[in-house]
CSV table of C-alpha atoms in Angstrom, one decimal:
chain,number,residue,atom,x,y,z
A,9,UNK,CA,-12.0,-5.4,-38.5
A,10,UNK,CA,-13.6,-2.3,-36.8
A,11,UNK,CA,-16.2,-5.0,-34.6
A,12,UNK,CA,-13.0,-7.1,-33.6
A,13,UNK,CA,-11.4,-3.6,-32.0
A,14,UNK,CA,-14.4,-2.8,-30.3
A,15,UNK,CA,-14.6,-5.9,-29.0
A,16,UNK,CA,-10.7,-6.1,-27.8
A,17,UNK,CA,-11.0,-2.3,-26.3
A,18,UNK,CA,-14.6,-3.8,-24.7
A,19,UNK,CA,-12.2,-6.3,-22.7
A,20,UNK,CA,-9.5,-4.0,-22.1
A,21,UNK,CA,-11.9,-1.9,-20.5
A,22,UNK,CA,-13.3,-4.8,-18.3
A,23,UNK,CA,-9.8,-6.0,-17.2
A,24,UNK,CA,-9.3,-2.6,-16.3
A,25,UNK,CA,-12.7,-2.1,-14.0
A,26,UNK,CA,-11.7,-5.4,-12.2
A,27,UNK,CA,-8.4,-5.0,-11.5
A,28,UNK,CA,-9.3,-1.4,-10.3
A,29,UNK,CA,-12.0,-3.3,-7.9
A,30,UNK,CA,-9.5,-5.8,-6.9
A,31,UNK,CA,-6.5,-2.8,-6.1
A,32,UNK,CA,-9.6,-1.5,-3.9
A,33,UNK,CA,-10.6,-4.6,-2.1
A,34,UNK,CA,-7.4,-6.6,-1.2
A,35,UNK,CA,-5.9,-3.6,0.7
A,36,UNK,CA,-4.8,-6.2,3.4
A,37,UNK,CA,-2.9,-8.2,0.9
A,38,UNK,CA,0.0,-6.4,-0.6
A,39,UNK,CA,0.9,-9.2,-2.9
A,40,UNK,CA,-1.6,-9.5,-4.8
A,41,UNK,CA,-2.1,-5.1,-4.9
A,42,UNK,CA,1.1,-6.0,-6.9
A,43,UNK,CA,-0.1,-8.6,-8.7
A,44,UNK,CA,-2.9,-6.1,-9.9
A,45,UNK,CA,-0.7,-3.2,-10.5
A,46,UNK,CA,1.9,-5.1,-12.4
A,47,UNK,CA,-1.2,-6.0,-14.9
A,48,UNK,CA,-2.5,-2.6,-14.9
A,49,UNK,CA,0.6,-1.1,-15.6
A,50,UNK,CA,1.4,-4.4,-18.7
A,51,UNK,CA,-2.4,-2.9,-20.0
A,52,UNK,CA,-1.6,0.4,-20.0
A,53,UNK,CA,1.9,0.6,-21.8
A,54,UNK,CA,1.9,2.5,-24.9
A,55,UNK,CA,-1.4,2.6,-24.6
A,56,UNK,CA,-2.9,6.0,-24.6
A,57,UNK,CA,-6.4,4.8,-24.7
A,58,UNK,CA,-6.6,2.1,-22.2
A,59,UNK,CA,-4.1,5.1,-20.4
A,60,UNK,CA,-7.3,7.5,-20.7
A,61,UNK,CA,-9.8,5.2,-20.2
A,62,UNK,CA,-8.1,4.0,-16.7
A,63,UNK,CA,-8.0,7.9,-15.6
A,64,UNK,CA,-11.4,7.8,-16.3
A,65,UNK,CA,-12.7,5.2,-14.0
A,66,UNK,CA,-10.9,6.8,-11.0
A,67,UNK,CA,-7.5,4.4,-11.3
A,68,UNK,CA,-5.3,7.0,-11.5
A,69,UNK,CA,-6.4,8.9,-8.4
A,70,UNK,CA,-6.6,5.9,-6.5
A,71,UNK,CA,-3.1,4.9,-7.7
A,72,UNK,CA,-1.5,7.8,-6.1
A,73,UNK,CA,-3.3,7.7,-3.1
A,74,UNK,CA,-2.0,3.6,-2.9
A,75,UNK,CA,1.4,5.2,-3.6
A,76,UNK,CA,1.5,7.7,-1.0
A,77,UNK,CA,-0.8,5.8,1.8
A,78,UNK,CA,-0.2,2.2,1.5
A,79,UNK,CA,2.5,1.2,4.5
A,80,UNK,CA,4.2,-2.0,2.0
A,81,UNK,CA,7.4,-0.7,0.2
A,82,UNK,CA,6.3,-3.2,-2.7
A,83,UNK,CA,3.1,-1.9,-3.2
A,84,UNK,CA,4.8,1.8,-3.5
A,85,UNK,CA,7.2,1.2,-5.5
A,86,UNK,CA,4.4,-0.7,-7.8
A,87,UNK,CA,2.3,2.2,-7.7
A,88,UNK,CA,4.9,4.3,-8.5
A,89,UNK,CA,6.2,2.8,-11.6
A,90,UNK,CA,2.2,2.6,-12.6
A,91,UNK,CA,1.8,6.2,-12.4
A,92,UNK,CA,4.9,6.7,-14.7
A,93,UNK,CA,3.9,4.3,-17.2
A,94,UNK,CA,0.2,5.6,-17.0
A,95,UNK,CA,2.1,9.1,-17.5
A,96,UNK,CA,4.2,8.0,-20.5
A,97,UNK,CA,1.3,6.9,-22.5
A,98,UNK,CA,-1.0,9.2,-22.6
A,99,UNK,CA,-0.8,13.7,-21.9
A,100,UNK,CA,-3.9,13.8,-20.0
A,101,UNK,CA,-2.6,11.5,-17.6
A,102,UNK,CA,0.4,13.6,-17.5
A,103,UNK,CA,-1.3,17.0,-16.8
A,104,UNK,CA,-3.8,15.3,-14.4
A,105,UNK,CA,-1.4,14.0,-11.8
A,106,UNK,CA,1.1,17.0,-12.4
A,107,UNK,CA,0.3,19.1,-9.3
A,108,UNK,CA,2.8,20.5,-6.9
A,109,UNK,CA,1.4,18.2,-3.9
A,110,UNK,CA,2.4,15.1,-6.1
A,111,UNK,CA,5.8,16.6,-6.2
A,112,UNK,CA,5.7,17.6,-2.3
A,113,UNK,CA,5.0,13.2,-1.9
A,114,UNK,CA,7.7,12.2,-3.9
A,115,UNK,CA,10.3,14.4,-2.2
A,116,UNK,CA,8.7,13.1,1.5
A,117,UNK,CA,9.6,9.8,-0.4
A,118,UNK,CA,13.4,10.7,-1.2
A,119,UNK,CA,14.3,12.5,1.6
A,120,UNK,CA,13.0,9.8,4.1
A,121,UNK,CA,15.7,8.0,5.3
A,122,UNK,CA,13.6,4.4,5.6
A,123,UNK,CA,12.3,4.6,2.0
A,124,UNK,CA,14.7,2.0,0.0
A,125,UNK,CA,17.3,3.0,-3.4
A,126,UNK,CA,14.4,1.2,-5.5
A,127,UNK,CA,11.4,3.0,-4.0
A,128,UNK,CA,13.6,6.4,-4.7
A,129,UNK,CA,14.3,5.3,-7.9
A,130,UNK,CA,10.7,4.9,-8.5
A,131,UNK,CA,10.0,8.1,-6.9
A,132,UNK,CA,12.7,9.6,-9.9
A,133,UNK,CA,11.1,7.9,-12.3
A,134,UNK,CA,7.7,9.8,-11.8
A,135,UNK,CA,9.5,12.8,-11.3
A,136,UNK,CA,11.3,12.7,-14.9
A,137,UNK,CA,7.9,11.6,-16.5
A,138,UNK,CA,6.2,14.6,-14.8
A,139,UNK,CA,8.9,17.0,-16.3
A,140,UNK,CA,9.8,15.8,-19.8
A,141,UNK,CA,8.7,18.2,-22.2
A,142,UNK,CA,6.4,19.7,-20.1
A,143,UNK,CA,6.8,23.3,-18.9
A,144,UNK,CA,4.2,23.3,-16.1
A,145,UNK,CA,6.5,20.5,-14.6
A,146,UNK,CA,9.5,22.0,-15.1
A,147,UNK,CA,8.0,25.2,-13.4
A,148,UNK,CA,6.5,22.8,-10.2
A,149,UNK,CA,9.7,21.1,-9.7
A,150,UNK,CA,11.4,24.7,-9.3
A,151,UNK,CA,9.1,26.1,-7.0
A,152,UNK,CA,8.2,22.6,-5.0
A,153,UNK,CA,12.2,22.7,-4.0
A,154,UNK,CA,12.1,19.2,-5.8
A,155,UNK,CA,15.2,20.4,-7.9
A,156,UNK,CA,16.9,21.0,-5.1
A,157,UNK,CA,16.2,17.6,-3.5
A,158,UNK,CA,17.4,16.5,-6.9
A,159,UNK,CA,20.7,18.6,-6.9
A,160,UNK,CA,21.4,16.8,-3.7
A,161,UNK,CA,21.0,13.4,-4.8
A,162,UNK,CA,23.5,13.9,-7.6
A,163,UNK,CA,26.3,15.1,-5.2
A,164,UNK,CA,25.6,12.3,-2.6
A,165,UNK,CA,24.5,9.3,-4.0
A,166,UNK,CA,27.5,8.0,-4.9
A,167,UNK,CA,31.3,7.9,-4.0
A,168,UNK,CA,34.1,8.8,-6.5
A,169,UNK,CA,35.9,6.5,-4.0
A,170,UNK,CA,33.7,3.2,-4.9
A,171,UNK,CA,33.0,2.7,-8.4
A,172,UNK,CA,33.0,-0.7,-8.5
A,173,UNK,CA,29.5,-1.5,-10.5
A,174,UNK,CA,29.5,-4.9,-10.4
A,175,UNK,CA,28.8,-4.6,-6.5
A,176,UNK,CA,25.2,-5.5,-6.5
A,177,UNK,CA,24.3,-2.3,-3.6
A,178,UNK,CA,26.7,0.3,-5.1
A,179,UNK,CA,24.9,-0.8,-8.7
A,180,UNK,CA,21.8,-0.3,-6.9
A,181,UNK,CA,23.2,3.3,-6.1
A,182,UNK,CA,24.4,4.1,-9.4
A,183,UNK,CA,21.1,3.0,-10.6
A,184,UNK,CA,19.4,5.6,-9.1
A,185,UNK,CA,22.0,8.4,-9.8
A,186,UNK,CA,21.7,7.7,-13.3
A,187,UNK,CA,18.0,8.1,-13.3
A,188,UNK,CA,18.4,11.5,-11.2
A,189,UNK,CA,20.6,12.6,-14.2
A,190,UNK,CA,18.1,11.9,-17.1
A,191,UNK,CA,15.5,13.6,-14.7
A,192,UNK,CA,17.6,16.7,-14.3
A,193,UNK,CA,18.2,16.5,-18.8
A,194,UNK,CA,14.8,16.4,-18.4
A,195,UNK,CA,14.7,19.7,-16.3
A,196,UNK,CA,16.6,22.3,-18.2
A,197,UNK,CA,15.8,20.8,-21.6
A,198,UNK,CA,12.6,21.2,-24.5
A,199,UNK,CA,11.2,24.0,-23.8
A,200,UNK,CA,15.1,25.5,-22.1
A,201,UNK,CA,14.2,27.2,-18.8
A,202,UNK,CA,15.4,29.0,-15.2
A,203,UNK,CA,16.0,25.6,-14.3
A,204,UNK,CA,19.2,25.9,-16.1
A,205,UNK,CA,20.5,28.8,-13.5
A,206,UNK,CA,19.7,26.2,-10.6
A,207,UNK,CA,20.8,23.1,-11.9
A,208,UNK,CA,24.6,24.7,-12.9
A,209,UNK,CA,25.4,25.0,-8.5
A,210,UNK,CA,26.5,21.2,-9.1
A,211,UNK,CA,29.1,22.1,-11.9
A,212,UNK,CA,32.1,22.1,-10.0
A,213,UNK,CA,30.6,18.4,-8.2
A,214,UNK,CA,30.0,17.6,-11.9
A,215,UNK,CA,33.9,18.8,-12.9
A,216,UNK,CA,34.8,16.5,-9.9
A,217,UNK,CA,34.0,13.5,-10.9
A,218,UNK,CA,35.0,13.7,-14.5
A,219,UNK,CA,38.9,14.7,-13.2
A,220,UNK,CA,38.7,11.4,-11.3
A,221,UNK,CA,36.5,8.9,-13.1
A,222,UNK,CA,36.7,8.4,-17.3
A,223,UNK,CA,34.3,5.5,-17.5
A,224,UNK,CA,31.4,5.9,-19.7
A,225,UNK,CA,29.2,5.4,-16.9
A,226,UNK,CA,30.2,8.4,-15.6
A,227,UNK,CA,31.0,10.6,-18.5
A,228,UNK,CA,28.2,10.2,-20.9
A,229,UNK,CA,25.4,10.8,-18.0
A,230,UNK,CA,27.2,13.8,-16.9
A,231,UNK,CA,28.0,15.0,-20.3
A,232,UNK,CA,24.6,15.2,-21.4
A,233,UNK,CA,23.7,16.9,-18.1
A,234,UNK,CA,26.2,19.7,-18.5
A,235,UNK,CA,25.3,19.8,-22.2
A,236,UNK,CA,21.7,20.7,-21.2
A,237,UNK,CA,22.0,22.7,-19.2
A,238,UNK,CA,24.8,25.3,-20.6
A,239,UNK,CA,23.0,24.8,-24.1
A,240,UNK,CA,22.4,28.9,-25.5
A,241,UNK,CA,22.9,29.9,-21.9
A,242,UNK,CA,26.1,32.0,-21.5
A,243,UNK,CA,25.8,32.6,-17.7
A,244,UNK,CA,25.7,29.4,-17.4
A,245,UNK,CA,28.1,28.6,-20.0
A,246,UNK,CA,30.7,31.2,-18.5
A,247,UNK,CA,30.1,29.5,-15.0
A,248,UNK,CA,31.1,26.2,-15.8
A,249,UNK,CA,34.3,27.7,-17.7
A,250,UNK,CA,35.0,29.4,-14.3
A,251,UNK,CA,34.4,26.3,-12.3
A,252,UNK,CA,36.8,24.7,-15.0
A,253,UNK,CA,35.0,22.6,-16.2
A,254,UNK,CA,35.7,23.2,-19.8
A,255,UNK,CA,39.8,22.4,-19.5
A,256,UNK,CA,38.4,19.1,-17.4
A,257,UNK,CA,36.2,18.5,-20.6
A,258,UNK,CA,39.4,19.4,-23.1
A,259,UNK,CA,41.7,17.3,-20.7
A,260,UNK,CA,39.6,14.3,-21.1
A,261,UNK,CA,38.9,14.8,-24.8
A,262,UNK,CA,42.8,14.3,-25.3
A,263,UNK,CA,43.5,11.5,-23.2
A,264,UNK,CA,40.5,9.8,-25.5
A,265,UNK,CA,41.6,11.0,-28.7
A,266,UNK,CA,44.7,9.3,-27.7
A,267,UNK,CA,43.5,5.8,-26.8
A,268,UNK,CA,40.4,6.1,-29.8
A,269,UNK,CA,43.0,4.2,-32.5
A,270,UNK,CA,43.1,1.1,-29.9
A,271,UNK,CA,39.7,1.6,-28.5
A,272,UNK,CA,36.2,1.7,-30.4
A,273,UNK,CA,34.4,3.1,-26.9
A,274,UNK,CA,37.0,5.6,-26.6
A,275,UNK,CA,36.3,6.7,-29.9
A,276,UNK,CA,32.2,6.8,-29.0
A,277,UNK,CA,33.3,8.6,-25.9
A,278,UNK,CA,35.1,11.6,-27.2
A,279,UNK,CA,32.2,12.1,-29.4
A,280,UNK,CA,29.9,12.2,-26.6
A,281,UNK,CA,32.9,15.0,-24.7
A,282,UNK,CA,33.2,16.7,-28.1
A,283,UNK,CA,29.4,17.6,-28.1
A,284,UNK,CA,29.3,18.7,-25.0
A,285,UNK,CA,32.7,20.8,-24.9
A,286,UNK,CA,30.3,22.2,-28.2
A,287,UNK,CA,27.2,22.8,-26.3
A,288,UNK,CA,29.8,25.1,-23.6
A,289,UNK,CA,30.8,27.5,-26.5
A,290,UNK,CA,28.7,27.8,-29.1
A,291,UNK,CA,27.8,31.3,-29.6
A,292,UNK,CA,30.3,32.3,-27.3
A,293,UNK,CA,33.5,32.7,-28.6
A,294,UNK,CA,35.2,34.6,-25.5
A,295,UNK,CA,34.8,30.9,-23.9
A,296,UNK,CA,35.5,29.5,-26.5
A,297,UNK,CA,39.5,31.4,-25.9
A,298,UNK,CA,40.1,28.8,-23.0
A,299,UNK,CA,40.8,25.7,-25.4
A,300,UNK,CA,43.6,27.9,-27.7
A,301,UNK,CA,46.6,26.0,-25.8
A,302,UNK,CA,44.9,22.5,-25.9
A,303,UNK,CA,45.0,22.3,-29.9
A,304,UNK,CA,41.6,20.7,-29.2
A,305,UNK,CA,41.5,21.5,-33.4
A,306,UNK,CA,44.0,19.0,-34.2
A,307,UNK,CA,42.7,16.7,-31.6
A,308,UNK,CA,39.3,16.8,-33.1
A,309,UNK,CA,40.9,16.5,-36.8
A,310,UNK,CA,42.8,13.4,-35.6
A,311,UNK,CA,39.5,12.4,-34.4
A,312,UNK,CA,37.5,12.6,-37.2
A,313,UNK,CA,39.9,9.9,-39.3
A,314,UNK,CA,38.5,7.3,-37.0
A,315,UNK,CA,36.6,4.9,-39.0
A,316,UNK,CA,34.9,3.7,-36.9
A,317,UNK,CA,32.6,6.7,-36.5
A,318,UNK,CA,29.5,7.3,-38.3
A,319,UNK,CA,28.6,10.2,-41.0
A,320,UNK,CA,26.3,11.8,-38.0
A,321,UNK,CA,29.0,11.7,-35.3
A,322,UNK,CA,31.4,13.3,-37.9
A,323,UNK,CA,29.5,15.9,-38.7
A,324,UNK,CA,29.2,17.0,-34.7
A,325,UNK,CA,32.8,17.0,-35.0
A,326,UNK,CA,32.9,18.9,-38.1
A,327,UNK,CA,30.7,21.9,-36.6
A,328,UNK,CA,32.7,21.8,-32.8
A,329,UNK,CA,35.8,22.4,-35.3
A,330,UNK,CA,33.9,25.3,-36.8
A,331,UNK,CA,33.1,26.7,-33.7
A,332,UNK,CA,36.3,26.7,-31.8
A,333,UNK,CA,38.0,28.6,-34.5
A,334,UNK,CA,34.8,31.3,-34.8
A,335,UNK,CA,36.7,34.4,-34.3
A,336,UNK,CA,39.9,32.8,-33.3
A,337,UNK,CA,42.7,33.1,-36.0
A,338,UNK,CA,45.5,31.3,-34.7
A,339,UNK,CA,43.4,28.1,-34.3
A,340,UNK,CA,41.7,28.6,-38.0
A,341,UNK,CA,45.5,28.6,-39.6
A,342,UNK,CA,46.1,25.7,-37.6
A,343,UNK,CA,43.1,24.2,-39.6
A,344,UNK,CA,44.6,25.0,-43.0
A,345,UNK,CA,48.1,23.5,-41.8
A,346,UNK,CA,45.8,20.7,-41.7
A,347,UNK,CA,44.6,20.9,-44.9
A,348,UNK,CA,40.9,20.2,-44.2
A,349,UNK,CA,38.8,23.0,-45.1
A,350,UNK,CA,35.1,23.9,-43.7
C-alpha cells in the first residue's frame, strides 16, 4: 500500500513540474496556459499535499505573477481561480499569497473598467479565500481599502429594477454579487472583527432591496450578510434598527408566515428572516422593543406548526421566540395565550 502512494505522489509531483515548465514556456499561447492551469488547478483540489508541494516548486508565485501580468482575460481568470483553489486546500498556501499587494491587484482588477463580470468574479473568489477564517486577511482587506471596493460592488452591481435571472448578462451580474456577499460573510465572520463597523454603511442599501425584492435570491444572501455582521455587535445591531432594517426584516417575516401553509420555500425563507431578525437582537433587548406591535411571537408560533420544517430549523425558531420576549412582558403573556411554554 505505502509503495503504491509513493509512487502515485511521485507522479503527481512530475505532472506538477511539467505543467509548471509548460505555464513557463508557452507564454505566447494563452490556450494552452489554460490548458495547463485547468490541470493544475484539477491536481491540486482538495489536495493539500500536491497544494504544498506546488508552492514549493515556485508554482504559486509564478501563478500570481501570470494573473497579474499576462495581457489574455482567459489566462487571468484561469490563474485566478488556480490561486483560490491552491488557497482552499492547503493554509500555507493561504498565508503565503496573503499580502496586502495581492489585495492592491485584485482591486486594480475590479475597479478596471475593461476587466470582464467573470474575471471580477474570479478576482472575488480569491478575495473570499484570502479572508475566510483568517484574521490577517480580514485585517489586510480593511487597511488595503479592498472592503471598501467590496461595499461598492454590493450597492452597484445590480438593479432592483431588473431582476430578471434568467437573462444570461444580468445572471452574469447576479453571479458576481452573490459572490461579493459570501466574501463580505466572510469578512465580519470567525474570528468577528472591525470589519463589522465598516461593512454596516450598506444597511440601509441592504434594507432597500429587501422592501422591494422577496425572492430568495435576494433575501437569503442578504440575510446572512446582515446576520454577520450585527451578530454580538450592538452598535451595529442598533444601526441597522435605525436604518430600519429590523421592521423591513419583521414586515417580510409576516408576508411569509402568511404564504408558508401554500409554499414550502416560503416556509425555508422565513426561517432564513427569522435567524437573522435573531442575530439583530440577541442580547439586546431595548432592540428587541421595535417588534412589540408586529406580534412577530404569534407569527413565529404559527410558524413553527409547519411540517414541513426540520427539528434544527425549529429549534432557531424556538430560541428567536425566547428572545423577543427577554424582558418584554406583554409579548411573554402573549406566549402563554398561546399555550406553548419555553
Amino acid at each position: 500500500g505505502r509503495s503504491k502512494k509513493k509512487k502515485k505522489e511521485g507522479g503527481m509531483k512530475t505532472d506538477l513540474n511539467l505543467l509548471l515548465e509548460c505555464l513557463k514556456y508557452q507564454m505566447d499561447s494563452p490556450a494552452s496556459q489554460k490548458e495547463a492551469l485547468i490541470t493544475i488547478y484539477s491536481i491540486c483540489q482538495q489536495n493539500s499535499d500536491a497544494s504544498d508541494y506546488f508552492r514549493e516548486i515556485g508554482g504559486l508565485m509564478f501563478v500570481s505573477d501570470l494573473a497579474k501580468s499576462s495581457v489574455h482575460c482567459i489566462v487571468k481568470e484561469a490563474a485566478l481561480f488556480t490561486l483560490a483553489v491552491v488557497m482552499e486546500s492547503n493554509v500555507y498556501c493561504q498565508q503565503t499569497l496573503c499580502t496586502s499587494e495581492l489585495f492592491e491587484d485584485l482591486i486594480f482588477l475590479l475597479t478596471n473598467k475593461n476587466s470582464s463580470v467573470n474575471l471580477k468574479r474570479m478576482s472575488v473568489y480569491v478575495i473570499l479565500v484570502l479572508v475566510s477564517n483568517n484574521s490577517n486577511g480580514q485585517t489586510h482587506i480593511r487597511e488595503t481599502g479592498c472592503i471598501g471596493v467590496l461595499l461598492q460592488l454590493f450597492r452597484t452591481t445590480l438593479s432592483i429594477s431588473e431582476m430578471n435571472l434568467s437573462d444570461e448578462s444580468i445572471n452574469q451580474y447576479y453571479q458576481l454579487w452573490s459572490s461579493v456577499c459570501s466574501t463580505l460573510c466572510a469578512c465580519v465572520n470567525n474570528p468577528q472583527n472591525d470589519n463589522q463597523n465598516t461593512c454596516c454603511s450598506v444597511f440601509p442599501h441592504a434594507k432597500d432591496w429587501l422592501q422591494s425584492c422577496i425572492k430568495p435570491e435576494i433575501v437569503r444572501p442578504i440575510c446572512s450578510f446582515v446576520g454577520l455582521t450585527v451578530a454580538n455587535n450592538s452598535y451595529v445591531q442598533e444601526y441597522f434598527v435605525s436604518v430600519g432594517g429590523l421592521d423591513v426584516l419583521a414586515e417580510i417575516l409576516i408576508k411569509l408566515v402568511c404564504d408558508s401553509s401554500r409554499s414550502y420555500s416560503s416556509a425555508k425563507l422565513a426561517v432564513v428572516v427569522t435567524k437573522t431578525l435573531d442575530a439583530c437582537i440577541a442580547d439586546n433587548s431595548a432592540v428587541g422593543d421595535v417588534l412589540v406591535k408586529y406580534h412577530i411571537v404569534s407569527k413565529l408560533l404559527r410558524l413553527l406548526t409547519s411540517d414541513t420544517l426540520d427539528s434544527g430549523e425549529k429549534i432557531s425558531i424556538i430560541l428567536t421566540i425566547g428572545h423577543c420576549t427577554e424582558g418584554c412582558g406583554k409579548i411573554l403573556i402573549s406566549v402563554m395565550n398561546f399555550g406553548l411554554w419555553l
